[in-house]
mmCIF file of N, CA and C in Angstrom:
data_model
loop_
_atom_site.group_PDB
_atom_site.id
_atom_site.type_symbol
_atom_site.label_atom_id
_atom_site.label_comp_id
_atom_site.label_asym_id
_atom_site.label_seq_id
_atom_site.Cartn_x
_atom_site.Cartn_y
_atom_site.Cartn_z
ATOM 1 N N UNK B 1 -4.887 -34.248 -0.809
ATOM 2 C CA UNK B 1 -3.494 -33.970 -0.554
ATOM 3 C C UNK B 1 -3.340 -33.076 0.686
ATOM 4 N N UNK B 2 -4.329 -32.233 0.956
ATOM 5 C CA UNK B 2 -4.270 -31.362 2.127
ATOM 6 C C UNK B 2 -5.667 -31.215 2.704
ATOM 7 N N UNK B 3 -5.771 -30.788 3.941
ATOM 8 C CA UNK B 3 -7.101 -30.576 4.525
ATOM 9 C C UNK B 3 -7.879 -29.522 3.737
ATOM 10 N N UNK B 4 -9.164 -29.735 3.563
ATOM 11 C CA UNK B 4 -9.999 -28.833 2.762
ATOM 12 C C UNK B 4 -9.933 -27.385 3.251
ATOM 13 N N UNK B 5 -9.769 -27.182 4.539
ATOM 14 C CA UNK B 5 -9.691 -25.830 5.091
ATOM 15 C C UNK B 5 -8.455 -25.058 4.658
ATOM 16 N N UNK B 6 -7.491 -25.731 4.091
ATOM 17 C CA UNK B 6 -6.267 -25.091 3.612
ATOM 18 C C UNK B 6 -6.343 -24.722 2.138
ATOM 19 N N UNK B 7 -7.421 -25.104 1.485
ATOM 20 C CA UNK B 7 -7.570 -24.844 0.051
ATOM 21 C C UNK B 7 -8.499 -23.662 -0.184
ATOM 22 N N UNK B 8 -8.299 -23.008 -1.314
ATOM 23 C CA UNK B 8 -9.152 -21.893 -1.717
ATOM 24 C C UNK B 8 -9.698 -22.197 -3.103
ATOM 25 N N UNK B 9 -10.925 -21.756 -3.374
ATOM 26 C CA UNK B 9 -11.449 -21.973 -4.719
ATOM 27 C C UNK B 9 -10.685 -21.122 -5.734
ATOM 28 N N UNK B 10 -10.558 -21.625 -6.924
ATOM 29 C CA UNK B 10 -9.883 -20.909 -8.001
ATOM 30 C C UNK B 10 -10.795 -19.783 -8.480
ATOM 31 N N UNK B 11 -10.342 -18.511 -8.430
ATOM 32 C CA UNK B 11 -11.186 -17.410 -8.905
ATOM 33 C C UNK B 11 -11.518 -17.581 -10.384
ATOM 34 N N UNK B 12 -12.722 -17.223 -10.752
ATOM 35 C CA UNK B 12 -13.149 -17.322 -12.137
ATOM 36 C C UNK B 12 -12.238 -16.544 -13.069
ATOM 37 N N UNK B 13 -11.907 -17.149 -14.190
ATOM 38 C CA UNK B 13 -11.087 -16.475 -15.193
ATOM 39 C C UNK B 13 -9.598 -16.502 -14.906
ATOM 40 N N UNK B 14 -9.178 -17.176 -13.849
ATOM 41 C CA UNK B 14 -7.749 -17.237 -13.509
ATOM 42 C C UNK B 14 -7.238 -18.656 -13.632
ATOM 43 N N UNK B 15 -6.015 -18.767 -14.141
ATOM 44 C CA UNK B 15 -5.345 -20.048 -14.134
ATOM 45 C C UNK B 15 -4.662 -20.269 -12.801
ATOM 46 N N UNK B 16 -4.123 -21.453 -12.617
ATOM 47 C CA UNK B 16 -3.461 -21.784 -11.350
ATOM 48 C C UNK B 16 -2.276 -20.867 -11.057
ATOM 49 N N UNK B 17 -1.475 -20.526 -12.070
ATOM 50 C CA UNK B 17 -0.304 -19.682 -11.832
ATOM 51 C C UNK B 17 -0.696 -18.288 -11.367
ATOM 52 N N UNK B 18 -1.703 -17.695 -12.008
ATOM 53 C CA UNK B 18 -2.146 -16.356 -11.600
ATOM 54 C C UNK B 18 -2.773 -16.396 -10.214
ATOM 55 N N UNK B 19 -3.616 -17.397 -9.998
ATOM 56 C CA UNK B 19 -4.326 -17.502 -8.722
ATOM 57 C C UNK B 19 -3.375 -17.765 -7.562
ATOM 58 N N UNK B 20 -2.256 -18.406 -7.816
ATOM 59 C CA UNK B 20 -1.301 -18.705 -6.744
ATOM 60 C C UNK B 20 -0.725 -17.436 -6.127
ATOM 61 N N UNK B 21 -0.674 -16.348 -6.895
ATOM 62 C CA UNK B 21 -0.112 -15.097 -6.382
ATOM 63 C C UNK B 21 -1.077 -14.352 -5.472
ATOM 64 N N UNK B 22 -2.358 -14.592 -5.613
ATOM 65 C CA UNK B 22 -3.364 -13.829 -4.868
ATOM 66 C C UNK B 22 -3.177 -13.947 -3.353
ATOM 67 N N UNK B 23 -3.134 -15.143 -2.777
ATOM 68 C CA UNK B 23 -2.975 -15.193 -1.316
ATOM 69 C C UNK B 23 -1.629 -14.647 -0.846
ATOM 70 N N UNK B 24 -0.597 -14.795 -1.646
ATOM 71 C CA UNK B 24 0.731 -14.298 -1.250
ATOM 72 C C UNK B 24 0.721 -12.790 -1.063
ATOM 73 N N UNK B 25 0.238 -12.053 -2.050
ATOM 74 C CA UNK B 25 0.296 -10.590 -1.961
ATOM 75 C C UNK B 25 -0.725 -10.037 -0.975
ATOM 76 N N UNK B 26 -1.919 -10.615 -0.930
ATOM 77 C CA UNK B 26 -2.928 -10.095 -0.006
ATOM 78 C C UNK B 26 -2.591 -10.427 1.440
ATOM 79 N N UNK B 27 -2.043 -11.604 1.685
ATOM 80 C CA UNK B 27 -1.632 -11.953 3.046
ATOM 81 C C UNK B 27 -0.498 -11.049 3.508
ATOM 82 N N UNK B 28 0.460 -10.796 2.636
ATOM 83 C CA UNK B 28 1.580 -9.914 2.977
ATOM 84 C C UNK B 28 1.083 -8.501 3.266
ATOM 85 N N UNK B 29 0.198 -7.985 2.411
ATOM 86 C CA UNK B 29 -0.341 -6.634 2.624
ATOM 87 C C UNK B 29 -1.122 -6.568 3.930
ATOM 88 N N UNK B 30 -1.992 -7.544 4.174
ATOM 89 C CA UNK B 30 -2.791 -7.557 5.402
ATOM 90 C C UNK B 30 -1.889 -7.617 6.634
ATOM 91 N N UNK B 31 -0.910 -8.516 6.604
ATOM 92 C CA UNK B 31 0.003 -8.668 7.741
ATOM 93 C C UNK B 31 0.703 -7.350 8.067
ATOM 94 N N UNK B 32 1.227 -6.684 7.039
ATOM 95 C CA UNK B 32 1.969 -5.449 7.276
ATOM 96 C C UNK B 32 1.074 -4.287 7.689
ATOM 97 N N UNK B 33 -0.098 -4.182 7.122
ATOM 98 C CA UNK B 33 -0.988 -3.071 7.463
ATOM 99 C C UNK B 33 -1.688 -3.274 8.802
ATOM 100 N N UNK B 34 -2.311 -4.410 8.974
ATOM 101 C CA UNK B 34 -3.134 -4.628 10.161
ATOM 102 C C UNK B 34 -2.350 -5.144 11.354
ATOM 103 N N UNK B 35 -1.535 -6.155 11.149
ATOM 104 C CA UNK B 35 -0.845 -6.749 12.293
ATOM 105 C C UNK B 35 0.365 -5.915 12.704
ATOM 106 N N UNK B 36 1.246 -5.619 11.781
ATOM 107 C CA UNK B 36 2.453 -4.843 12.109
ATOM 108 C C UNK B 36 2.142 -3.357 12.265
ATOM 109 N N UNK B 37 1.368 -2.798 11.337
ATOM 110 C CA UNK B 37 1.070 -1.363 11.363
ATOM 111 C C UNK B 37 -0.091 -0.982 12.255
ATOM 112 N N UNK B 38 -0.858 -1.963 12.718
ATOM 113 C CA UNK B 38 -2.019 -1.729 13.572
ATOM 114 C C UNK B 38 -2.967 -0.696 12.975
ATOM 115 N N UNK B 39 -3.156 -0.766 11.665
ATOM 116 C CA UNK B 39 -4.012 0.175 10.943
ATOM 117 C C UNK B 39 -5.453 0.080 11.417
ATOM 118 N N UNK B 40 -6.017 1.229 11.755
ATOM 119 C CA UNK B 40 -7.412 1.309 12.186
ATOM 120 C C UNK B 40 -8.236 2.007 11.100
ATOM 121 N N UNK B 41 -9.540 1.806 11.145
ATOM 122 C CA UNK B 41 -10.450 2.407 10.163
ATOM 123 C C UNK B 41 -10.232 3.922 10.075
ATOM 124 N N UNK B 42 -10.127 4.421 8.862
ATOM 125 C CA UNK B 42 -10.008 5.859 8.638
ATOM 126 C C UNK B 42 -8.599 6.407 8.686
ATOM 127 N N UNK B 43 -7.646 5.638 9.204
ATOM 128 C CA UNK B 43 -6.268 6.131 9.238
ATOM 129 C C UNK B 43 -5.709 6.206 7.820
ATOM 130 N N UNK B 44 -4.761 7.128 7.638
ATOM 131 C CA UNK B 44 -4.196 7.419 6.323
ATOM 132 C C UNK B 44 -2.919 6.612 6.096
ATOM 133 N N UNK B 45 -2.775 6.104 4.855
ATOM 134 C CA UNK B 45 -1.690 5.188 4.537
ATOM 135 C C UNK B 45 -0.886 5.700 3.347
ATOM 136 N N UNK B 46 0.427 5.668 3.480
ATOM 137 C CA UNK B 46 1.354 5.939 2.380
ATOM 138 C C UNK B 46 1.893 4.596 1.920
ATOM 139 N N UNK B 47 1.739 4.311 0.619
ATOM 140 C CA UNK B 47 2.209 3.044 0.059
ATOM 141 C C UNK B 47 3.255 3.339 -1.002
ATOM 142 N N UNK B 48 4.500 2.983 -0.722
ATOM 143 C CA UNK B 48 5.572 3.124 -1.707
ATOM 144 C C UNK B 48 5.570 1.892 -2.612
ATOM 145 N N UNK B 49 6.033 2.079 -3.848
ATOM 146 C CA UNK B 49 6.017 0.989 -4.844
ATOM 147 C C UNK B 49 4.604 0.420 -4.935
ATOM 148 N N UNK B 50 3.634 1.317 -4.985
ATOM 149 C CA UNK B 50 2.224 0.943 -4.887
ATOM 150 C C UNK B 50 1.708 0.164 -6.094
ATOM 151 N N UNK B 51 2.437 0.156 -7.193
ATOM 152 C CA UNK B 51 2.001 -0.603 -8.362
ATOM 153 C C UNK B 51 2.521 -2.038 -8.340
ATOM 154 N N UNK B 52 3.251 -2.401 -7.286
ATOM 155 C CA UNK B 52 3.751 -3.775 -7.141
ATOM 156 C C UNK B 52 2.594 -4.689 -6.743
ATOM 157 N N UNK B 53 2.853 -5.971 -6.679
ATOM 158 C CA UNK B 53 1.815 -6.911 -6.265
ATOM 159 C C UNK B 53 1.295 -6.627 -4.867
ATOM 160 N N UNK B 54 2.194 -6.484 -3.911
ATOM 161 C CA UNK B 54 1.779 -6.182 -2.536
ATOM 162 C C UNK B 54 1.156 -4.788 -2.469
ATOM 163 N N UNK B 55 1.710 -3.843 -3.213
ATOM 164 C CA UNK B 55 1.169 -2.485 -3.223
ATOM 165 C C UNK B 55 -0.255 -2.427 -3.743
ATOM 166 N N UNK B 56 -0.528 -3.114 -4.851
ATOM 167 C CA UNK B 56 -1.891 -3.092 -5.389
ATOM 168 C C UNK B 56 -2.862 -3.833 -4.467
ATOM 169 N N UNK B 57 -2.396 -4.878 -3.814
ATOM 170 C CA UNK B 57 -3.242 -5.559 -2.826
ATOM 171 C C UNK B 57 -3.541 -4.621 -1.659
ATOM 172 N N UNK B 58 -2.513 -3.896 -1.196
ATOM 173 C CA UNK B 58 -2.698 -2.949 -0.085
ATOM 174 C C UNK B 58 -3.686 -1.847 -0.455
ATOM 175 N N UNK B 59 -3.595 -1.337 -1.671
ATOM 176 C CA UNK B 59 -4.543 -0.305 -2.119
ATOM 177 C C UNK B 59 -5.978 -0.818 -2.060
ATOM 178 N N UNK B 60 -6.185 -2.032 -2.531
ATOM 179 C CA UNK B 60 -7.530 -2.599 -2.545
ATOM 180 C C UNK B 60 -8.042 -2.874 -1.134
ATOM 181 N N UNK B 61 -7.180 -3.375 -0.259
ATOM 182 C CA UNK B 61 -7.584 -3.606 1.123
ATOM 183 C C UNK B 61 -7.932 -2.290 1.813
ATOM 184 N N UNK B 62 -7.099 -1.284 1.626
ATOM 185 C CA UNK B 62 -7.360 0.013 2.258
ATOM 186 C C UNK B 62 -8.667 0.620 1.764
ATOM 187 N N UNK B 63 -8.933 0.492 0.486
ATOM 188 C CA UNK B 63 -10.206 1.007 -0.044
ATOM 189 C C UNK B 63 -11.373 0.284 0.622
ATOM 190 N N UNK B 64 -11.281 -1.038 0.741
ATOM 191 C CA UNK B 64 -12.353 -1.823 1.365
ATOM 192 C C UNK B 64 -12.518 -1.485 2.845
ATOM 193 N N UNK B 65 -11.419 -1.165 3.520
ATOM 194 C CA UNK B 65 -11.460 -0.873 4.952
ATOM 195 C C UNK B 65 -11.778 0.593 5.271
ATOM 196 N N UNK B 66 -11.810 1.458 4.263
ATOM 197 C CA UNK B 66 -12.082 2.875 4.506
ATOM 198 C C UNK B 66 -10.860 3.678 4.921
ATOM 199 N N UNK B 67 -9.696 3.301 4.385
ATOM 200 C CA UNK B 67 -8.455 4.020 4.685
ATOM 201 C C UNK B 67 -7.981 4.783 3.464
ATOM 202 N N UNK B 68 -7.888 6.120 3.541
ATOM 203 C CA UNK B 68 -7.346 6.891 2.421
ATOM 204 C C UNK B 68 -5.882 6.522 2.177
ATOM 205 N N UNK B 69 -5.486 6.477 0.907
ATOM 206 C CA UNK B 69 -4.123 6.080 0.562
ATOM 207 C C UNK B 69 -3.462 7.065 -0.380
ATOM 208 N N UNK B 70 -2.150 7.181 -0.225
ATOM 209 C CA UNK B 70 -1.293 7.937 -1.141
ATOM 210 C C UNK B 70 -0.288 6.935 -1.691
ATOM 211 N N UNK B 71 -0.137 6.913 -3.025
ATOM 212 C CA UNK B 71 0.716 5.929 -3.689
ATOM 213 C C UNK B 71 1.909 6.590 -4.354
ATOM 214 N N UNK B 72 3.114 6.065 -4.126
ATOM 215 C CA UNK B 72 4.277 6.497 -4.898
ATOM 216 C C UNK B 72 4.614 5.386 -5.890
ATOM 217 N N UNK B 73 4.941 5.805 -7.115
ATOM 218 C CA UNK B 73 5.182 4.862 -8.215
ATOM 219 C C UNK B 73 6.265 5.422 -9.137
ATOM 220 N N UNK B 74 6.508 4.724 -10.250
ATOM 221 C CA UNK B 74 7.567 5.137 -11.161
ATOM 222 C C UNK B 74 7.125 5.529 -12.550
ATOM 223 N N UNK B 75 5.816 5.705 -12.794
ATOM 224 C CA UNK B 75 5.367 6.143 -14.115
ATOM 225 C C UNK B 75 3.957 6.724 -14.032
ATOM 226 N N UNK B 76 3.602 7.497 -15.041
ATOM 227 C CA UNK B 76 2.259 8.077 -15.105
ATOM 228 C C UNK B 76 1.203 6.984 -15.247
ATOM 229 N N UNK B 77 1.498 5.943 -16.003
ATOM 230 C CA UNK B 77 0.549 4.834 -16.170
ATOM 231 C C UNK B 77 0.294 4.142 -14.824
ATOM 232 N N UNK B 78 1.336 4.014 -14.014
ATOM 233 C CA UNK B 78 1.168 3.382 -12.698
ATOM 234 C C UNK B 78 0.375 4.289 -11.759
ATOM 235 N N UNK B 79 0.561 5.601 -11.883
ATOM 236 C CA UNK B 79 -0.254 6.521 -11.085
ATOM 237 C C UNK B 79 -1.732 6.328 -11.417
ATOM 238 N N UNK B 80 -2.028 6.253 -12.700
ATOM 239 C CA UNK B 80 -3.410 6.078 -13.146
ATOM 240 C C UNK B 80 -3.991 4.772 -12.616
ATOM 241 N N UNK B 81 -3.213 3.700 -12.691
ATOM 242 C CA UNK B 81 -3.668 2.399 -12.196
ATOM 243 C C UNK B 81 -3.936 2.448 -10.691
ATOM 244 N N UNK B 82 -3.062 3.094 -9.942
ATOM 245 C CA UNK B 82 -3.242 3.190 -8.489
ATOM 246 C C UNK B 82 -4.473 4.017 -8.137
ATOM 247 N N UNK B 83 -4.733 5.070 -8.884
ATOM 248 C CA UNK B 83 -5.956 5.850 -8.640
ATOM 249 C C UNK B 83 -7.190 4.987 -8.913
ATOM 250 N N UNK B 84 -7.120 4.159 -9.958
ATOM 251 C CA UNK B 84 -8.241 3.259 -10.268
ATOM 252 C C UNK B 84 -8.463 2.245 -9.148
ATOM 253 N N UNK B 85 -7.403 1.892 -8.439
ATOM 254 C CA UNK B 85 -7.506 0.937 -7.329
ATOM 255 C C UNK B 85 -7.870 1.605 -6.002
ATOM 256 N N UNK B 86 -7.982 2.939 -5.999
ATOM 257 C CA UNK B 86 -8.446 3.620 -4.801
ATOM 258 C C UNK B 86 -7.546 4.675 -4.200
ATOM 259 N N UNK B 87 -6.341 4.874 -4.733
ATOM 260 C CA UNK B 87 -5.449 5.901 -4.166
ATOM 261 C C UNK B 87 -6.064 7.280 -4.370
ATOM 262 N N UNK B 88 -6.068 8.076 -3.317
ATOM 263 C CA UNK B 88 -6.595 9.439 -3.437
ATOM 264 C C UNK B 88 -5.495 10.451 -3.726
ATOM 265 N N UNK B 89 -4.253 10.010 -3.638
ATOM 266 C CA UNK B 89 -3.114 10.850 -3.996
ATOM 267 C C UNK B 89 -2.017 9.986 -4.579
ATOM 268 N N UNK B 90 -1.259 10.551 -5.525
ATOM 269 C CA UNK B 90 -0.159 9.793 -6.134
ATOM 270 C C UNK B 90 1.021 10.710 -6.418
ATOM 271 N N UNK B 91 2.196 10.117 -6.512
ATOM 272 C CA UNK B 91 3.407 10.832 -6.917
ATOM 273 C C UNK B 91 4.266 9.883 -7.743
ATOM 274 N N UNK B 92 4.762 10.395 -8.855
ATOM 275 C CA UNK B 92 5.684 9.659 -9.712
ATOM 276 C C UNK B 92 7.093 10.067 -9.303
ATOM 277 N N UNK B 93 7.860 9.151 -8.744
ATOM 278 C CA UNK B 93 9.202 9.467 -8.248
ATOM 279 C C UNK B 93 10.118 9.961 -9.356
ATOM 280 N N UNK B 94 9.812 9.643 -10.601
ATOM 281 C CA UNK B 94 10.638 10.091 -11.727
ATOM 282 C C UNK B 94 10.365 11.545 -12.095
ATOM 283 N N UNK B 95 9.273 12.106 -11.562
ATOM 284 C CA UNK B 95 8.947 13.518 -11.785
ATOM 285 C C UNK B 95 9.544 14.414 -10.712
ATOM 286 N N UNK B 96 10.281 13.839 -9.776
ATOM 287 C CA UNK B 96 10.886 14.606 -8.690
ATOM 288 C C UNK B 96 10.521 14.017 -7.344
ATOM 289 N N UNK B 97 11.016 14.622 -6.283
ATOM 290 C CA UNK B 97 10.770 14.101 -4.935
ATOM 291 C C UNK B 97 9.273 14.012 -4.614
ATOM 292 N N UNK B 98 8.904 12.939 -3.942
ATOM 293 C CA UNK B 98 7.513 12.716 -3.576
ATOM 294 C C UNK B 98 7.135 13.418 -2.277
ATOM 295 N N UNK B 99 8.119 13.822 -1.495
ATOM 296 C CA UNK B 99 7.875 14.343 -0.153
ATOM 297 C C UNK B 99 6.883 15.503 -0.133
ATOM 298 N N UNK B 100 7.071 16.497 -0.985
ATOM 299 C CA UNK B 100 6.189 17.673 -0.956
ATOM 300 C C UNK B 100 4.752 17.310 -1.323
ATOM 301 N N UNK B 101 4.580 16.352 -2.230
ATOM 302 C CA UNK B 101 3.224 15.941 -2.608
ATOM 303 C C UNK B 101 2.525 15.223 -1.460
ATOM 304 N N UNK B 102 3.255 14.399 -0.741
ATOM 305 C CA UNK B 102 2.653 13.701 0.399
ATOM 306 C C UNK B 102 2.345 14.705 1.505
ATOM 307 N N UNK B 103 3.249 15.648 1.752
ATOM 308 C CA UNK B 103 3.000 16.667 2.783
ATOM 309 C C UNK B 103 1.745 17.467 2.458
ATOM 310 N N UNK B 104 1.551 17.800 1.176
ATOM 311 C CA UNK B 104 0.356 18.542 0.772
ATOM 312 C C UNK B 104 -0.907 17.704 0.959
ATOM 313 N N UNK B 105 -0.790 16.392 0.817
ATOM 314 C CA UNK B 105 -1.920 15.480 0.998
ATOM 315 C C UNK B 105 -2.279 15.370 2.476
ATOM 316 N N UNK B 106 -1.263 15.444 3.328
ATOM 317 C CA UNK B 106 -1.494 15.406 4.768
ATOM 318 C C UNK B 106 -0.694 14.321 5.455
ATOM 319 N N UNK B 107 -0.589 14.384 6.779
ATOM 320 C CA UNK B 107 0.202 13.402 7.524
ATOM 321 C C UNK B 107 -0.401 12.008 7.410
ATOM 322 N N UNK B 108 0.457 10.994 7.544
ATOM 323 C CA UNK B 108 0.014 9.609 7.419
ATOM 324 C C UNK B 108 0.201 8.865 8.740
ATOM 325 N N UNK B 109 -0.619 7.851 8.919
ATOM 326 C CA UNK B 109 -0.579 7.057 10.145
ATOM 327 C C UNK B 109 0.263 5.796 9.982
ATOM 328 N N UNK B 110 0.239 5.227 8.780
ATOM 329 C CA UNK B 110 0.956 3.981 8.507
ATOM 330 C C UNK B 110 1.642 4.111 7.151
ATOM 331 N N UNK B 111 2.870 3.609 7.070
ATOM 332 C CA UNK B 111 3.616 3.617 5.811
ATOM 333 C C UNK B 111 4.003 2.185 5.466
ATOM 334 N N UNK B 112 3.647 1.769 4.267
ATOM 335 C CA UNK B 112 4.064 0.475 3.741
ATOM 336 C C UNK B 112 5.201 0.763 2.768
ATOM 337 N N UNK B 113 6.425 0.389 3.156
ATOM 338 C CA UNK B 113 7.604 0.805 2.408
ATOM 339 C C UNK B 113 8.565 -0.344 2.127
ATOM 340 N N UNK B 114 8.502 -0.914 0.915
ATOM 341 C CA UNK B 114 9.483 -1.938 0.561
ATOM 342 C C UNK B 114 10.807 -1.360 0.068
ATOM 343 N N UNK B 115 10.886 -0.040 -0.080
ATOM 344 C CA UNK B 115 12.112 0.611 -0.562
ATOM 345 C C UNK B 115 13.165 0.626 0.541
ATOM 346 N N UNK B 116 12.759 1.023 1.742
ATOM 347 C CA UNK B 116 13.646 0.958 2.888
ATOM 348 C C UNK B 116 14.465 2.202 3.158
ATOM 349 N N UNK B 117 15.735 2.003 3.418
ATOM 350 C CA UNK B 117 16.625 3.047 3.938
ATOM 351 C C UNK B 117 16.609 4.340 3.134
ATOM 352 N N UNK B 118 16.533 4.249 1.825
ATOM 353 C CA UNK B 118 16.573 5.455 0.988
ATOM 354 C C UNK B 118 15.390 6.388 1.264
ATOM 355 N N UNK B 119 14.285 5.844 1.770
ATOM 356 C CA UNK B 119 13.086 6.651 2.022
ATOM 357 C C UNK B 119 12.868 6.957 3.508
ATOM 358 N N UNK B 120 13.676 6.379 4.370
ATOM 359 C CA UNK B 120 13.428 6.469 5.807
ATOM 360 C C UNK B 120 13.303 7.900 6.314
ATOM 361 N N UNK B 121 14.258 8.758 6.012
ATOM 362 C CA UNK B 121 14.216 10.131 6.536
ATOM 363 C C UNK B 121 12.966 10.870 6.068
ATOM 364 N N UNK B 122 12.629 10.770 4.784
ATOM 365 C CA UNK B 122 11.432 11.447 4.285
ATOM 366 C C UNK B 122 10.164 10.840 4.865
ATOM 367 N N UNK B 123 10.158 9.533 5.083
ATOM 368 C CA UNK B 123 8.994 8.905 5.712
ATOM 369 C C UNK B 123 8.718 9.529 7.077
ATOM 370 N N UNK B 124 9.760 9.764 7.834
ATOM 371 C CA UNK B 124 9.599 10.349 9.169
ATOM 372 C C UNK B 124 8.969 11.734 9.080
ATOM 373 N N UNK B 125 9.258 12.479 8.028
ATOM 374 C CA UNK B 125 8.713 13.836 7.873
ATOM 375 C C UNK B 125 7.239 13.859 7.540
ATOM 376 N N UNK B 126 6.672 12.754 7.052
ATOM 377 C CA UNK B 126 5.238 12.743 6.716
ATOM 378 C C UNK B 126 4.433 11.904 7.699
ATOM 379 N N UNK B 127 5.108 11.225 8.596
ATOM 380 C CA UNK B 127 4.417 10.355 9.548
ATOM 381 C C UNK B 127 3.820 11.168 10.691
ATOM 382 N N UNK B 128 2.550 10.932 10.943
ATOM 383 C CA UNK B 128 1.858 11.586 12.056
ATOM 384 C C UNK B 128 2.497 11.145 13.371
ATOM 385 N N UNK B 129 2.437 11.995 14.377
ATOM 386 C CA UNK B 129 2.965 11.614 15.689
ATOM 387 C C UNK B 129 2.321 10.316 16.142
ATOM 388 N N UNK B 130 3.122 9.383 16.606
ATOM 389 C CA UNK B 130 2.705 8.059 17.056
ATOM 390 C C UNK B 130 2.307 7.143 15.911
ATOM 391 N N UNK B 131 2.638 7.553 14.676
ATOM 392 C CA UNK B 131 2.341 6.711 13.498
ATOM 393 C C UNK B 131 3.328 5.573 13.419
#
């Protein structure tokens, strides 16, 4: 039905529906971090909504690439999951503003933010110069 180079093997233990999501979230995370964000090895990344599909893919990619990550999420269970995926810092937005926790963690080079306008001003306060 399609050229073999366009197909991917089905990961072990996954059905077609689960496996279909894998390239979508990892491609989106890679595109935003590497192509749009120009993320280089060792640069620090802030990932908002880090427990989402794209967020968890971004955490795993950053861990593989050697990029420290800080994850913002909406529950303690999601913080724990993000730490298991490689986040070295986390903040639960329901426990209060995340800004001070990210500032204590240190400036960031790239921000992956699906939240948008509501976080823009605070993002600027944690972004390293030329980030």
